mmCIF file of C-alpha atoms in Angstrom:
data_model
loop_
_atom_site.group_PDB
_atom_site.id
_atom_site.type_symbol
_atom_site.label_atom_id
_atom_site.label_comp_id
_atom_site.label_asym_id
_atom_site.label_seq_id
_atom_site.Cartn_x
_atom_site.Cartn_y
_atom_site.Cartn_z
ATOM 1 C CA UNK K 1 -2.963 35.515 -2.015
ATOM 2 C CA UNK K 2 -5.329 32.428 -1.722
ATOM 3 C CA UNK K 3 -4.341 29.399 0.306
ATOM 4 C CA UNK K 4 -6.348 26.234 -0.512
ATOM 5 C CA UNK K 5 -8.719 26.602 2.212
ATOM 6 C CA UNK K 6 -9.789 22.854 1.443
ATOM 7 C CA UNK K 7 -6.612 22.055 3.636
ATOM 8 C CA UNK K 8 -8.276 23.311 6.464
ATOM 9 C CA UNK K 9 -10.215 19.809 6.093
ATOM 10 C CA UNK K 10 -8.118 18.273 6.922
ATOM 11 C CA UNK K 11 -6.994 16.309 10.239
ATOM 12 C CA UNK K 12 -4.903 18.323 11.763
ATOM 13 C CA UNK K 13 -1.752 15.461 12.783
ATOM 14 C CA UNK K 14 -1.020 12.635 10.052
ATOM 15 C CA UNK K 15 -2.127 9.715 11.595
ATOM 16 C CA UNK K 16 1.566 8.411 11.339
ATOM 17 C CA UNK K 17 2.864 11.512 12.740
ATOM 18 C CA UNK K 18 0.427 10.997 15.911
ATOM 19 C CA UNK K 19 2.211 8.117 16.451
ATOM 20 C CA UNK K 20 5.697 8.692 16.409
ATOM 21 C CA UNK K 21 4.762 12.078 18.954
ATOM 22 C CA UNK K 22 3.071 10.130 21.758
ATOM 23 C CA UNK K 23 5.966 6.829 21.133
ATOM 24 C CA UNK K 24 8.737 9.604 21.510
ATOM 25 C CA UNK K 25 7.036 11.154 24.353
ATOM 26 C CA UNK K 26 6.713 8.047 26.059
ATOM 27 C CA UNK K 27 10.579 6.925 25.254
ATOM 28 C CA UNK K 28 11.946 10.207 26.681
ATOM 29 C CA UNK K 29 9.886 9.644 29.890
ATOM 30 C CA UNK K 30 11.379 5.928 29.894
ATOM 31 C CA UNK K 31 14.414 5.848 28.198
ATOM 32 C CA UNK K 32 15.898 2.813 30.472
ATOM 33 C CA UNK K 33 12.770 0.586 28.575
ATOM 34 C CA UNK K 34 13.036 -0.938 25.229
ATOM 35 C CA UNK K 35 9.919 -0.005 23.289
ATOM 36 C CA UNK K 36 9.282 -2.979 19.910
ATOM 37 C CA UNK K 37 7.296 -0.998 16.793
ATOM 38 C CA UNK K 38 4.743 -3.160 14.920
ATOM 39 C CA UNK K 39 3.110 0.143 14.224
ATOM 40 C CA UNK K 40 4.450 1.838 11.178
ATOM 41 C CA UNK K 41 4.424 -0.638 7.882
ATOM 42 C CA UNK K 42 8.616 -0.310 7.027
ATOM 43 C CA UNK K 43 10.947 -2.912 6.439
ATOM 44 C CA UNK K 44 13.636 -3.785 8.053
ATOM 45 C CA UNK K 45 15.511 -6.596 6.333
ATOM 46 C CA UNK K 46 18.225 -5.054 3.843
ATOM 47 C CA UNK K 47 17.504 -4.886 -0.342
ATOM 48 C CA UNK K 48 18.495 -8.517 -1.898
ATOM 49 C CA UNK K 49 22.007 -8.415 -2.598
ATOM 50 C CA UNK K 50 21.060 -8.626 -6.261
ATOM 51 C CA UNK K 51 19.407 -5.469 -6.315
ATOM 52 C CA UNK K 52 22.203 -3.530 -4.008
ATOM 53 C CA UNK K 53 24.739 -4.858 -7.584
ATOM 54 C CA UNK K 54 22.378 -3.406 -10.226
ATOM 55 C CA UNK K 55 22.151 -0.707 -8.039
ATOM 56 C CA UNK K 56 26.249 0.044 -7.817
ATOM 57 C CA UNK K 57 26.792 -0.895 -10.909
ATOM 58 C CA UNK K 58 23.754 1.667 -12.298
ATOM 59 C CA UNK K 59 25.708 4.377 -10.313
ATOM 60 C CA UNK K 60 29.682 3.391 -11.608
ATOM 61 C CA UNK K 61 27.709 3.588 -15.283
ATOM 62 C CA UNK K 62 26.909 7.615 -14.428
ATOM 63 C CA UNK K 63 30.205 7.932 -13.470
ATOM 64 C CA UNK K 64 31.417 6.420 -17.009
ATOM 65 C CA UNK K 65 31.412 9.117 -20.095
ATOM 66 C CA UNK K 66 30.267 6.041 -22.793
ATOM 67 C CA UNK K 67 27.530 4.992 -20.405
ATOM 68 C CA UNK K 68 26.651 8.172 -18.308
ATOM 69 C CA UNK K 69 22.651 8.529 -18.317
ATOM 70 C CA UNK K 70 20.826 12.609 -18.249
ATOM 71 C CA UNK K 71 17.557 13.036 -18.240
ATOM 72 C CA UNK K 72 14.941 9.857 -17.974
ATOM 73 C CA UNK K 73 12.332 9.424 -20.095
ATOM 74 C CA UNK K 74 8.836 9.976 -17.246
ATOM 75 C CA UNK K 75 7.165 6.570 -18.010
ATOM 76 C CA UNK K 76 10.418 4.940 -17.204
ATOM 77 C CA UNK K 77 13.721 3.241 -19.608
ATOM 78 C CA UNK K 78 11.689 0.373 -21.634
ATOM 79 C CA UNK K 79 14.306 -2.248 -20.013
ATOM 80 C CA UNK K 80 12.117 -2.023 -16.790
ATOM 81 C CA UNK K 81 8.644 -1.938 -18.206
ATOM 82 C CA UNK K 82 9.645 -4.732 -20.087
ATOM 83 C CA UNK K 83 10.378 -6.288 -17.179
ATOM 84 C CA UNK K 84 7.961 -5.496 -15.442
ATOM 85 C CA UNK K 85 5.204 -6.674 -18.368
ATOM 86 C CA UNK K 86 7.026 -9.873 -18.223
ATOM 87 C CA UNK K 87 6.652 -10.710 -14.022
ATOM 88 C CA UNK K 88 2.416 -9.626 -14.483
ATOM 89 C CA UNK K 89 3.177 -12.600 -17.319
ATOM 90 C CA UNK K 90 4.392 -14.763 -15.056
ATOM 91 C CA UNK K 91 0.847 -15.046 -12.966
ATOM 92 C CA UNK K 92 -1.400 -15.197 -16.064
ATOM 93 C CA UNK K 93 -2.243 -11.530 -16.321
ATOM 94 C CA UNK K 94 -0.850 -9.281 -20.154
ATOM 95 C CA UNK K 95 0.111 -5.928 -20.380
ATOM 96 C CA UNK K 96 1.326 -4.290 -22.734
ATOM 97 C CA UNK K 97 5.423 -2.540 -21.255
ATOM 98 C CA UNK K 98 4.075 0.642 -23.214
ATOM 99 C CA UNK K 99 1.486 0.542 -20.812
ATOM 100 C CA UNK K 100 3.177 0.711 -17.736
ATOM 101 C CA UNK K 101 4.888 4.479 -15.878
ATOM 102 C CA UNK K 102 7.912 3.485 -13.332
ATOM 103 C CA UNK K 103 7.574 5.782 -10.985
ATOM 104 C CA UNK K 104 9.036 6.766 -6.881
ATOM 105 C CA UNK K 105 6.165 5.160 -5.588
ATOM 106 C CA UNK K 106 2.250 4.244 -5.265
ATOM 107 C CA UNK K 107 2.189 6.298 -2.578
ATOM 108 C CA UNK K 108 3.295 9.621 -4.387
ATOM 109 C CA UNK K 109 0.590 7.867 -7.743
ATOM 110 C CA UNK K 110 -2.224 7.046 -6.158
ATOM 111 C CA UNK K 111 -1.881 10.721 -4.976
ATOM 112 C CA UNK K 112 -1.689 12.407 -7.614
ATOM 113 C CA UNK K 113 -3.608 10.334 -10.326
ATOM 114 C CA UNK K 114 -6.325 12.944 -9.488
ATOM 115 C CA UNK K 115 -5.108 15.797 -11.263
ATOM 116 C CA UNK K 116 -6.386 14.035 -14.899
ATOM 117 C CA UNK K 117 -9.804 14.055 -12.989
ATOM 118 C CA UNK K 118 -12.473 16.341 -12.600
ATOM 119 C CA UNK K 119 -12.484 18.179 -8.655
ATOM 120 C CA UNK K 120 -16.370 17.897 -9.392
ATOM 121 C CA UNK K 121 -16.140 14.061 -9.256
ATOM 122 C CA UNK K 122 -17.002 11.747 -6.068
ATOM 123 C CA UNK K 123 -14.673 9.581 -4.407
ATOM 124 C CA UNK K 124 -15.534 6.425 -2.957
ATOM 125 C CA UNK K 125 -13.098 4.744 -0.136
ATOM 126 C CA UNK K 126 -13.410 1.557 1.601
ATOM 127 C CA UNK K 127 -13.712 2.364 5.395
ATOM 128 C CA UNK K 128 -10.943 1.604 6.822
ATOM 129 C CA UNK K 129 -9.224 3.171 3.953
ATOM 130 C CA UNK K 130 -5.246 4.073 4.073
ATOM 131 C CA UNK K 131 -5.425 7.514 4.720
ATOM 132 C CA UNK K 132 -4.012 8.945 1.444
ATOM 133 C CA UNK K 133 -6.403 7.675 -0.578
ATOM 134 C CA UNK K 134 -8.592 10.247 1.185
ATOM 135 C CA UNK K 135 -6.089 13.092 2.174
ATOM 136 C CA UNK K 136 -5.229 13.779 -1.268
ATOM 137 C CA UNK K 137 -9.288 14.261 -2.752
ATOM 138 C CA UNK K 138 -9.614 16.438 0.584
ATOM 139 C CA UNK K 139 -7.098 18.458 -0.737
ATOM 140 C CA UNK K 140 -8.593 18.678 -4.302
ATOM 141 C CA UNK K 141 -12.194 19.109 -2.158
ATOM 142 C CA UNK K 142 -13.679 16.220 -3.549
ATOM 143 C CA UNK K 143 -16.726 14.568 -2.131
ATOM 144 C CA UNK K 144 -15.865 11.271 -0.901
ATOM 145 C CA UNK K 145 -18.498 8.721 0.208
ATOM 146 C CA UNK K 146 -17.246 5.556 2.429
ATOM 147 C CA UNK K 147 -18.345 1.598 1.578
ATOM 148 C CA UNK K 148 -17.324 0.144 5.475
ATOM 149 C CA UNK K 149 -15.681 -3.183 5.809
ATOM 150 C CA UNK K 150 -16.814 -4.410 8.853
ATOM 151 C CA UNK K 151 -16.624 -7.779 10.639
ATOM 152 C CA UNK K 152 -19.731 -8.746 8.981
ATOM 153 C CA UNK K 153 -17.950 -8.424 5.315
ATOM 154 C CA UNK K 154 -14.805 -9.953 6.388
ATOM 155 C CA UNK K 155 -13.534 -6.246 5.679
ATOM 156 C CA UNK K 156 -13.743 -6.663 2.093
ATOM 157 C CA UNK K 157 -16.793 -3.772 1.841
ATOM 158 C CA UNK K 158 -18.462 -4.588 -1.675
ATOM 159 C CA UNK K 159 -20.465 -1.894 -3.239
ATOM 160 C CA UNK K 160 -23.574 -0.707 -2.729
ATOM 161 C CA UNK K 161 -26.054 -0.058 -6.191
ATOM 162 C CA UNK K 162 -27.863 2.894 -4.745
ATOM 163 C CA UNK K 163 -24.645 4.889 -4.249
ATOM 164 C CA UNK K 164 -23.214 6.362 -7.608
ATOM 165 C CA UNK K 165 -19.394 7.139 -7.901
ATOM 166 C CA UNK K 166 -17.027 8.114 -10.194
ATOM 167 C CA UNK K 167 -13.721 7.358 -8.266
ATOM 168 C CA UNK K 168 -12.570 4.243 -6.718
ATOM 169 C CA UNK K 169 -9.923 3.000 -4.632
ATOM 170 C CA UNK K 170 -9.838 -0.411 -4.048
ATOM 171 C CA UNK K 171 -6.481 -1.913 -2.186
ATOM 172 C CA UNK K 172 -5.753 -5.494 -1.412
ATOM 173 C CA UNK K 173 -4.398 -7.207 -0.065
ATOM 174 C CA UNK K 174 -6.091 -4.454 2.308
ATOM 175 C CA UNK K 175 -3.772 -1.624 4.220
ATOM 176 C CA UNK K 176 -4.607 -1.749 7.641
ATOM 177 C CA UNK K 177 -6.937 -4.735 7.808
ATOM 178 C CA UNK K 178 -4.764 -7.541 5.874
ATOM 179 C CA UNK K 179 -8.061 -8.241 4.045
ATOM 180 C CA UNK K 180 -7.901 -10.294 0.242
ATOM 181 C CA UNK K 181 -10.456 -9.283 -2.148
ATOM 182 C CA UNK K 182 -11.931 -12.637 -4.434
ATOM 183 C CA UNK K 183 -12.170 -13.144 -7.937
ATOM 184 C CA UNK K 184 -16.058 -13.032 -7.762
ATOM 185 C CA UNK K 185 -15.637 -9.687 -5.273
ATOM 186 C CA UNK K 186 -13.498 -7.889 -7.503
ATOM 187 C CA UNK K 187 -16.207 -8.940 -10.445
ATOM 188 C CA UNK K 188 -18.392 -7.033 -8.846
ATOM 189 C CA UNK K 189 -16.482 -4.452 -8.492
ATOM 190 C CA UNK K 190 -15.650 -3.877 -12.139
ATOM 191 C CA UNK K 191 -19.207 -4.923 -13.085
ATOM 192 C CA UNK K 192 -20.590 -1.590 -11.069
ATOM 193 C CA UNK K 193 -17.644 0.627 -12.068
ATOM 194 C CA UNK K 194 -18.411 0.251 -15.441
ATOM 195 C CA UNK K 195 -22.377 0.037 -14.770
ATOM 196 C CA UNK K 196 -21.272 3.950 -13.424
ATOM 197 C CA UNK K 197 -19.074 4.829 -15.790
ATOM 198 C CA UNK K 198 -16.023 4.693 -13.294
ATOM 199 C CA UNK K 199 -12.628 4.000 -12.813
ATOM 200 C CA UNK K 200 -11.401 2.119 -10.212
ATOM 201 C CA UNK K 201 -8.287 2.838 -8.770
ATOM 202 C CA UNK K 202 -6.305 -0.235 -7.772
ATOM 203 C CA UNK K 203 -3.546 0.260 -5.175
ATOM 204 C CA UNK K 204 -1.377 -3.587 -4.928
ATOM 205 C CA UNK K 205 1.438 -3.130 -3.133
ATOM 206 C CA UNK K 206 1.062 -6.119 -1.238
ATOM 207 C CA UNK K 207 0.648 -8.691 -4.389
ATOM 208 C CA UNK K 208 3.757 -10.634 -3.577
ATOM 209 C CA UNK K 209 2.367 -11.395 0.202
ATOM 210 C CA UNK K 210 -0.703 -13.541 -2.072
ATOM 211 C CA UNK K 211 -0.239 -17.006 -1.129
ATOM 212 C CA UNK K 212 -3.468 -18.299 -2.141
ATOM 213 C CA UNK K 213 -5.871 -17.931 -5.554
ATOM 214 C CA UNK K 214 -7.064 -14.173 -5.176
ATOM 215 C CA UNK K 215 -5.840 -12.095 -8.054
ATOM 216 C CA UNK K 216 -2.836 -10.987 -7.718
ATOM 217 C CA UNK K 217 -3.715 -8.155 -10.396
ATOM 218 C CA UNK K 218 -7.560 -6.670 -11.221
ATOM 219 C CA UNK K 219 -6.510 -6.924 -15.331
ATOM 220 C CA UNK K 220 -7.164 -10.734 -13.977
ATOM 221 C CA UNK K 221 -11.082 -9.486 -14.028
ATOM 222 C CA UNK K 222 -12.320 -9.252 -17.493
ATOM 223 C CA UNK K 223 -13.363 -5.712 -18.016
ATOM 224 C CA UNK K 224 -11.104 -4.303 -15.967
ATOM 225 C CA UNK K 225 -9.193 -3.303 -18.445
ATOM 226 C CA UNK K 226 -12.011 -0.687 -19.666
ATOM 227 C CA UNK K 227 -12.547 0.361 -15.986
ATOM 228 C CA UNK K 228 -9.249 0.393 -13.633
ATOM 229 C CA UNK K 229 -5.897 1.665 -12.973
ATOM 230 C CA UNK K 230 -3.003 -0.068 -11.561
ATOM 231 C CA UNK K 231 -0.647 1.064 -9.075
ATOM 232 C CA UNK K 232 1.839 -0.861 -6.905
ATOM 233 C CA UNK K 233 5.050 -0.718 -5.083
ATOM 234 C CA UNK K 234 8.503 -2.205 -5.136
ATOM 235 C CA UNK K 235 8.636 -0.905 -1.303
ATOM 236 C CA UNK K 236 6.747 -4.426 0.504
ATOM 237 C CA UNK K 237 7.283 -6.653 -2.507
ATOM 238 C CA UNK K 238 11.390 -5.815 -2.292
ATOM 239 C CA UNK K 239 12.305 -3.610 0.517
ATOM 240 C CA UNK K 240 12.408 -0.221 -1.149
ATOM 241 C CA UNK K 241 10.737 1.554 1.267
ATOM 242 C CA UNK K 242 13.621 3.949 1.294
ATOM 243 C CA UNK K 243 15.394 3.274 -2.901
ATOM 244 C CA UNK K 244 11.168 4.762 -3.681
ATOM 245 C CA UNK K 245 10.348 2.987 -6.898
ATOM 246 C CA UNK K 246 6.849 1.541 -7.929
ATOM 247 C CA UNK K 247 4.826 1.043 -11.015
ATOM 248 C CA UNK K 248 1.251 2.596 -12.378
ATOM 249 C CA UNK K 249 -0.649 0.216 -14.840
ATOM 250 C CA UNK K 250 -3.076 2.424 -17.287
ATOM 251 C CA UNK K 251 -4.674 0.591 -20.103
ATOM 252 C CA UNK K 252 -4.050 2.362 -23.502
ATOM 253 C CA UNK K 253 -8.103 1.402 -24.539
ATOM 254 C CA UNK K 254 -9.371 3.527 -20.683
ATOM 255 C CA UNK K 255 -11.669 6.413 -21.731
ATOM 256 C CA UNK K 256 -13.878 8.379 -20.033
ATOM 257 C CA UNK K 257 -15.856 11.482 -21.326
ATOM 258 C CA UNK K 258 -14.141 11.736 -23.891
ATOM 259 C CA UNK K 259 -10.359 11.657 -23.232
ATOM 260 C CA UNK K 260 -8.107 8.637 -23.233
ATOM 261 C CA UNK K 261 -6.646 8.046 -19.584
ATOM 262 C CA UNK K 262 -3.408 6.606 -20.988
ATOM 263 C CA UNK K 263 -2.700 9.852 -23.010
ATOM 264 C CA UNK K 264 -4.598 11.491 -20.191
ATOM 265 C CA UNK K 265 -2.061 10.745 -17.389
ATOM 266 C CA UNK K 266 0.852 10.752 -19.950
ATOM 267 C CA UNK K 267 0.752 14.572 -20.031
ATOM 268 C CA UNK K 268 0.464 14.571 -16.716
ATOM 269 C CA UNK K 269 3.996 13.153 -16.256
ATOM 270 C CA UNK K 270 5.395 14.560 -18.763
ATOM 271 C CA UNK K 271 4.689 17.469 -17.128
ATOM 272 C CA UNK K 272 5.513 16.581 -13.590
ATOM 273 C CA UNK K 273 7.580 13.702 -13.086
ATOM 274 C CA UNK K 274 11.712 13.732 -14.160
ATOM 275 C CA UNK K 275 11.348 9.944 -14.046
ATOM 276 C CA UNK K 276 12.984 7.334 -11.685
ATOM 277 C CA UNK K 277 16.594 8.220 -11.119
ATOM 278 C CA UNK K 278 18.764 5.452 -13.653
ATOM 279 C CA UNK K 279 20.407 3.157 -10.593
ATOM 280 C CA UNK K 280 16.930 2.667 -8.767
ATOM 281 C CA UNK K 281 15.537 2.054 -12.436
ATOM 282 C CA UNK K 282 18.502 -0.777 -12.298
ATOM 283 C CA UNK K 283 18.008 -2.424 -9.515
ATOM 284 C CA UNK K 284 13.648 -2.323 -10.284
ATOM 285 C CA UNK K 285 14.820 -4.338 -13.073
ATOM 286 C CA UNK K 286 16.866 -6.923 -11.276
ATOM 287 C CA UNK K 287 14.421 -7.085 -8.930
ATOM 288 C CA UNK K 288 12.573 -9.274 -11.901
ATOM 289 C CA UNK K 289 15.206 -11.317 -12.837
ATOM 290 C CA UNK K 290 15.333 -14.930 -11.975
ATOM 291 C CA UNK K 291 18.272 -14.296 -8.992
ATOM 292 C CA UNK K 292 15.806 -10.968 -7.630
ATOM 293 C CA UNK K 293 12.856 -13.333 -7.964
ATOM 294 C CA UNK K 294 14.544 -15.984 -5.637
ATOM 295 C CA UNK K 295 16.269 -13.694 -2.884
ATOM 296 C CA UNK K 296 13.386 -11.177 -2.489
ATOM 297 C CA UNK K 297 10.897 -14.279 -2.012
ATOM 298 C CA UNK K 298 13.369 -15.210 1.455
ATOM 299 C CA UNK K 299 13.001 -11.589 2.488
ATOM 300 C CA UNK K 300 9.249 -12.161 2.187
ATOM 301 C CA UNK K 301 8.877 -15.954 3.565
ATOM 302 C CA UNK K 302 10.553 -14.257 6.570
ATOM 303 C CA UNK K 303 8.213 -11.742 6.872
ATOM 304 C CA UNK K 304 5.178 -13.902 6.360
ATOM 305 C CA UNK K 305 7.084 -16.461 9.391
ATOM 306 C CA UNK K 306 6.474 -13.428 11.461
ATOM 307 C CA UNK K 307 2.825 -12.526 10.785
ATOM 308 C CA UNK K 308 2.371 -16.564 11.704
ATOM 309 C CA UNK K 309 3.805 -15.799 15.312
ATOM 310 C CA UNK K 310 1.324 -12.940 15.572
ATOM 311 C CA UNK K 311 -1.522 -14.370 14.393
ATOM 312 C CA UNK K 312 -0.312 -17.541 16.637
ATOM 313 C CA UNK K 313 -0.517 -15.281 19.424
ATOM 314 C CA UNK K 314 -4.068 -13.881 18.850
ATOM 315 C CA UNK K 315 -5.464 -17.262 18.187
ATOM 316 C CA UNK K 316 -3.330 -18.757 21.516
ATOM 317 C CA UNK K 317 -5.965 -15.250 22.531
ATOM 318 C CA UNK K 318 -8.995 -15.762 21.474
ATOM 319 C CA UNK K 319 -9.307 -12.639 19.246
ATOM 320 C CA UNK K 320 -10.641 -11.555 16.348
ATOM 321 C CA UNK K 321 -8.162 -10.845 13.715
ATOM 322 C CA UNK K 322 -7.886 -10.488 9.724
ATOM 323 C CA UNK K 323 -4.982 -10.695 7.148
ATOM 324 C CA UNK K 324 -1.251 -12.726 8.183
ATOM 325 C CA UNK K 325 -2.690 -14.739 5.699
ATOM 326 C CA UNK K 326 -2.017 -12.694 1.934
ATOM 327 C CA UNK K 327 -0.655 -10.000 4.103
ATOM 328 C CA UNK K 328 1.588 -8.087 6.574
ATOM 329 C CA UNK K 329 -0.667 -7.114 8.462
ATOM 330 C CA UNK K 330 -2.528 -8.606 11.222
ATOM 331 C CA UNK K 331 -5.998 -6.607 11.873
ATOM 332 C CA UNK K 332 -7.261 -7.428 15.003
ATOM 333 C CA UNK K 333 -10.543 -6.009 17.191
ATOM 334 C CA UNK K 334 -9.169 -4.487 20.727
ATOM 335 C CA UNK K 335 -9.505 -6.729 23.754
ATOM 336 C CA UNK K 336 -11.655 -6.131 26.586
ATOM 337 C CA UNK K 337 -14.044 -3.652 24.907
ATOM 338 C CA UNK K 338 -10.967 -0.461 24.739
ATOM 339 C CA UNK K 339 -10.918 2.411 22.288
ATOM 340 C CA UNK K 340 -8.032 2.376 19.613
ATOM 341 C CA UNK K 341 -6.169 5.420 21.072
ATOM 342 C CA UNK K 342 -7.089 3.473 24.772
ATOM 343 C CA UNK K 343 -5.564 0.342 23.574
ATOM 344 C CA UNK K 344 -1.885 2.475 21.779
ATOM 345 C CA UNK K 345 -1.979 3.710 25.830
ATOM 346 C CA UNK K 346 -2.113 0.366 27.081
ATOM 347 C CA UNK K 347 -0.070 -1.403 25.255
ATOM 348 C CA UNK K 348 3.067 1.126 24.982
ATOM 349 C CA UNK K 349 2.859 1.615 28.966
ATOM 350 C CA UNK K 350 2.278 -1.978 29.919
ATOM 351 C CA UNK K 351 4.476 -3.827 26.899
ATOM 352 C CA UNK K 352 5.826 -1.123 25.456
ATOM 353 C CA UNK K 353 4.788 -2.314 21.710
ATOM 354 C CA UNK K 354 3.506 -0.050 19.471
ATOM 355 C CA UNK K 355 0.736 -0.914 16.904
ATOM 356 C CA UNK K 356 -1.147 1.374 14.504
ATOM 357 C CA UNK K 357 -4.823 2.816 16.359
ATOM 358 C CA UNK K 358 -7.153 1.106 13.439
ATOM 359 C CA UNK K 359 -9.437 4.156 14.400
ATOM 360 C CA UNK K 360 -7.041 6.917 12.570
ATOM 361 C CA UNK K 361 -7.853 4.509 9.569
ATOM 362 C CA UNK K 362 -11.814 5.700 9.557
ATOM 363 C CA UNK K 363 -14.919 5.291 11.493
ATOM 364 C CA UNK K 364 -14.879 1.604 10.855
ATOM 365 C CA UNK K 365 -11.737 1.438 12.213
ATOM 366 C CA UNK K 366 -13.135 2.200 16.316
ATOM 367 C CA UNK K 367 -12.100 -0.434 18.227
ATOM 368 C CA UNK K 368 -9.309 -2.366 16.353
ATOM 369 C CA UNK K 369 -5.577 -2.035 16.177
ATOM 370 C CA UNK K 370 -3.053 -3.194 13.137
ATOM 371 C CA UNK K 371 0.224 -5.115 13.821
ATOM 372 C CA UNK K 372 3.153 -5.655 11.016
ATOM 373 C CA UNK K 373 5.089 -8.530 10.461
ATOM 374 C CA UNK K 374 7.950 -6.399 9.258
ATOM 375 C CA UNK K 375 9.981 -6.404 12.554
ATOM 376 C CA UNK K 376 13.184 -7.977 13.228
ATOM 377 C CA UNK K 377 12.342 -11.967 14.626
ATOM 378 C CA UNK K 378 13.820 -11.112 17.666
ATOM 379 C CA UNK K 379 12.415 -8.357 18.550
ATOM 380 C CA UNK K 380 8.552 -10.097 16.981
ATOM 381 C CA UNK K 381 9.028 -12.503 18.950
ATOM 382 C CA UNK K 382 9.641 -10.605 21.960
ATOM 383 C CA UNK K 383 6.899 -8.036 21.725
ATOM 384 C CA UNK K 384 4.537 -11.077 21.296
ATOM 385 C CA UNK K 385 5.668 -12.864 24.619
ATOM 386 C CA UNK K 386 4.855 -9.224 26.173
ATOM 387 C CA UNK K 387 1.535 -8.699 24.634
ATOM 388 C CA UNK K 388 0.691 -12.270 25.491
ATOM 389 C CA UNK K 389 1.475 -11.665 29.218
ATOM 390 C CA UNK K 390 0.107 -8.727 29.256
ATOM 391 C CA UNK K 391 -3.627 -10.069 27.970
ATOM 392 C CA UNK K 392 -3.480 -13.498 29.934
ATOM 393 C CA UNK K 393 -3.659 -11.494 33.182
#
């Protein structure tokens, strides 16, 4: 019996596990100190009332014979997919409900989508990068190439025409940098994918944070339906980090290597996924109702205000950053030439604030640091004051 030796090529510790380990160690040694966590991007506000009501109603229906549901269909109930389709239409993008797959989150699907692609394909990711894109393809044994995101390009990496790639991961607004692609920039990526017969795997988990004219979906770009698959999540949009629900859009006309990609993904899901639970799908549908959109906007506005508070502090300190606008993440240059993990330890030890070292997201993340706006307002304000006091010395 042999194991998958590609796992030997992974870094020993997942980034966020290492952060948790270091933080726990500090708290154990300093139990009297209040540590504020602005690192891992988990939400802190509760689910919207309309979502909770729908979740309860769905659970109640499972307790009545006449409304009981067994196995859900793998692609999701039609009423949820129609709600998502209508949501796309609200910002001018046409996606048929039958092209939508309801999932347990974008993290799962961006990792699992590789099941339908050959391991000989070359994968392109932007650097810094969300670790799942890289790790899932290392596990599969694929070759990975990197497109550098730097201060020079505003942390919006663009394609290099001399590099050929088959699978392209893009995330906009980006995790970790908070940078968002413009329509013109995405058009360049779409044209590159079409030229190379590649497929773009587009993660728009943070599209609800967009406040300017940046595209909310890659399908707003001409040609994208011939070269892209889109993933989205309700984790940050509606606080579903613990509830688990998202959706993936696969255009029915998408073809590669003599195969229909929609049919391949449907076949994969039918085999490996039994669908999202009925109560959670009821809750998801409520997110897209008129009242649901109103209520989740209140939560989103809360996080956006937290982001503004953090950004104002960076401006006051004269620290370069991206994000904050269109994104819950603030990506900053470590002060005084510090390394990412050096600044992590410095901030934890001297201000009792936890962030995320940019180095954990790739080579281009060295010397940068990520803060998130998902914290409690009072804690965010306190953390910012601690940071300003520490870095103003």
